[in-house]
XYZ file of C-alpha atoms in Angstrom:
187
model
C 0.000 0.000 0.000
C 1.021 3.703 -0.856
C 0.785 5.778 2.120
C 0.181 8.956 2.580
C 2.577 10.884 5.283
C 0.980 13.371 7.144
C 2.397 13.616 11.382
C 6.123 13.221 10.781
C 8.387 13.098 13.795
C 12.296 12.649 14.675
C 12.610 9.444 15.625
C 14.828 10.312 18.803
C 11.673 12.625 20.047
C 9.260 9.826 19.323
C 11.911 7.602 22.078
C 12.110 9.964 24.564
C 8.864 12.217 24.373
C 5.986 10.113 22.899
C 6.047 7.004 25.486
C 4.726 9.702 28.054
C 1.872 11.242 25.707
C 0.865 8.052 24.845
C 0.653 7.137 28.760
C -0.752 10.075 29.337
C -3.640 9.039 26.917
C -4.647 5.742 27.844
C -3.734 6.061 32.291
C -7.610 7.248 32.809
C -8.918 3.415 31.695
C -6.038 1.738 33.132
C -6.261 -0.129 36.504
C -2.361 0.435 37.075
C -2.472 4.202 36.532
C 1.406 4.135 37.587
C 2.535 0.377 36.732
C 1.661 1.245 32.654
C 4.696 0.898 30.114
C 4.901 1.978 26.910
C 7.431 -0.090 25.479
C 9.396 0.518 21.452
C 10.054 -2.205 19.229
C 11.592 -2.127 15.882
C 10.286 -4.306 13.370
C 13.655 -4.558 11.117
C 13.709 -1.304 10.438
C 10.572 -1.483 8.489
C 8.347 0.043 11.124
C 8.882 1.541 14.665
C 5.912 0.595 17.384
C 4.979 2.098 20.516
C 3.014 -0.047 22.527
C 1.458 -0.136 25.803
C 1.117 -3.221 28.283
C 1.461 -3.708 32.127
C 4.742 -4.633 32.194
C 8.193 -4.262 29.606
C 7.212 -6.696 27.228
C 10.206 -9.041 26.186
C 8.821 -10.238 23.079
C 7.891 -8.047 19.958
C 4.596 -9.100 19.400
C 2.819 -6.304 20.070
C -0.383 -7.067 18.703
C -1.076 -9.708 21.774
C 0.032 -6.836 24.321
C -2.412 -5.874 27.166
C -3.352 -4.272 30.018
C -6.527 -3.820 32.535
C -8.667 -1.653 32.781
C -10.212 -0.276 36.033
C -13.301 -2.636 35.433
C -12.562 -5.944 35.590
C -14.570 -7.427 32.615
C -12.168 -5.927 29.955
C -9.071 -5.442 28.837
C -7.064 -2.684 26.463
C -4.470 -2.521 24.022
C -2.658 0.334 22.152
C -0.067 1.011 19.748
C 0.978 3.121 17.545
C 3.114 2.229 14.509
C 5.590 4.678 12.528
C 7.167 3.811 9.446
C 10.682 5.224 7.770
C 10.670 8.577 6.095
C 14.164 9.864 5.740
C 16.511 9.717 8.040
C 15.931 9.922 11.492
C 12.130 11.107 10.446
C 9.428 8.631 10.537
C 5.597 9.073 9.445
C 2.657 7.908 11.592
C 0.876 5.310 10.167
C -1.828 4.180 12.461
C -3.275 4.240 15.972
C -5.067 1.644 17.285
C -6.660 1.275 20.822
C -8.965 -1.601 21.410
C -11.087 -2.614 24.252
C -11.242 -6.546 24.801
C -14.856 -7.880 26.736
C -13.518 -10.738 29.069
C -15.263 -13.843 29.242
C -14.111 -15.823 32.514
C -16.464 -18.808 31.889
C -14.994 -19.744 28.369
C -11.186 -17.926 29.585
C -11.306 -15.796 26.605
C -11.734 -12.190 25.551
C -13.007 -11.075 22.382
C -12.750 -7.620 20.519
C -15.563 -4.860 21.395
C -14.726 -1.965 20.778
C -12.171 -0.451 18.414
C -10.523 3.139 18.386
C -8.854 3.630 14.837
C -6.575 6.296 12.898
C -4.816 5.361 9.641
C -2.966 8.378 9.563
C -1.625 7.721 6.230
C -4.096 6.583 4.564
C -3.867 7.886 1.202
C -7.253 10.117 -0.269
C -9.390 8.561 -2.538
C -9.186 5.108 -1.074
C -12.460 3.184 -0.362
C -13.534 4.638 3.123
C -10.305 6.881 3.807
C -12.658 10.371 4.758
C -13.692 8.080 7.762
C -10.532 6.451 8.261
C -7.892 8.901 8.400
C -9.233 10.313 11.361
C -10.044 8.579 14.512
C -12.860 6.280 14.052
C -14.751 3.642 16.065
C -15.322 -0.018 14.732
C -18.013 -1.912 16.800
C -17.181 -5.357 17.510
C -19.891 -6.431 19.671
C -22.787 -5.946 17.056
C -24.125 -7.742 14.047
C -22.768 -7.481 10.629
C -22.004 -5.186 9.031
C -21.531 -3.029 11.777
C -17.809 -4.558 13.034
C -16.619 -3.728 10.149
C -17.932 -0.064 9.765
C -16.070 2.824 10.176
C -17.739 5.590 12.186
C -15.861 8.422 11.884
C -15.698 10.890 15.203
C -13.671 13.577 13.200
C -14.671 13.981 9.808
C -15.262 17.228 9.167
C -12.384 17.991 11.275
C -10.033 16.416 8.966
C -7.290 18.545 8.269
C -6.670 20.056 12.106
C -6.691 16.873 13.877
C -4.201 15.700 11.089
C -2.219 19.080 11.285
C -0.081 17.921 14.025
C 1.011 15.371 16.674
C -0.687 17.588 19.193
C -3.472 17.471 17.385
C -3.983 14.055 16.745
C -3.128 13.401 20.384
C -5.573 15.506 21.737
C -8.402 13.909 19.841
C -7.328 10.361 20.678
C -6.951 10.854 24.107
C -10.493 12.636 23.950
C -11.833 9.491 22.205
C -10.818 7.062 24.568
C -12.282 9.557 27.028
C -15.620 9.094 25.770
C -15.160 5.492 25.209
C -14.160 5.240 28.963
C -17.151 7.061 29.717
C -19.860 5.528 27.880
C -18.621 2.077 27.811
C -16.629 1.044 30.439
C -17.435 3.143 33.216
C -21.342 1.871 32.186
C -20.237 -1.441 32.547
C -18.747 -1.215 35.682
């Protein structure tokens, strides 16, 4: 896939500054609002992540990284991946932040609700006005809806995408409101 670069950062500020913001986003759901790390892995030099679990992770698969929330019947996960620019500059690619439902009977959890960006997703791809900007994708309901986007910043494209600040601010609003009408609901 082509992307499309838009939030470009130094790759030495997203190692020292960006763990923190990122921590700073997600601490309000999280049941260890201290004990949260955001831990970098380099995928050969192909991508950079930034994940966040409850501990340093010590293998590189971020995609199975977790941590708990404050209510006990789910379970988060977020990372954000940056790919190669030029040098020292990488582009964000995507942000992802999903909440798991927990299932203690069966010992499983299951997707329910998904917080997207594809940052650099190019224009005129099939749904990229909802997905460039954050977006939810409902996993607990009945096709078609998982696999909807529902955009929470369309018309609000270009600032949110103007800057890192930006784009953090709306994220960390989103999983605000998800925190608020989901999981504090559920508790």
């Amino acid at each position: 896939m082509n992307f499309e670069p838009r939030i470009l950062e130094n790759i030495s500020e997203l190692n020292t500054h960006r763990p923190g913001s990122i921590i700073g986003s997600v601490k309000g759901v999280s049941m260890l609002t201290n004990g949260i790390v955001c831990n970098p892995v380099s995928i050969g030099g192909r991508s950079f992540i930034l994940g966040v679990s409850d501990s340093r992770e010590m293998n590189s698969n971020y995609l199975d990284w977790r941590f708990k929330t404050y209510n006990p019947d789910f379970t988060a996960m977020y990372y954000e991946r940056w790919k190669p620019f030029e040098k020292d500059t990488y582009f964000l690619e995507r942000v992802y932040f999903h909440v798991y439902k927990l299932n203690r009977s069966a010992m499983e959890s299951k997707e329910y609700i998904l917080l997207h960006c594809d940052a650099a997703e190019p224009d005129g791809t099939e749904h990229s006005e909802y997905k460039k900007v954050p977006h939810l994708h409902i996993c607990c309901a009945e096709e078609p809806i998982p696999h909807a986007h529902f955009s929470l910043y369309k018309g609000a494209r270009p600032s949110v995408l103007d800057s890192l600040e930006m784009l953090n601010a709306a994220i960390k609003d989103s999983i605000e409101m998800i925190d608020n009408q989901i999981l504090l609901r559920q508790a």
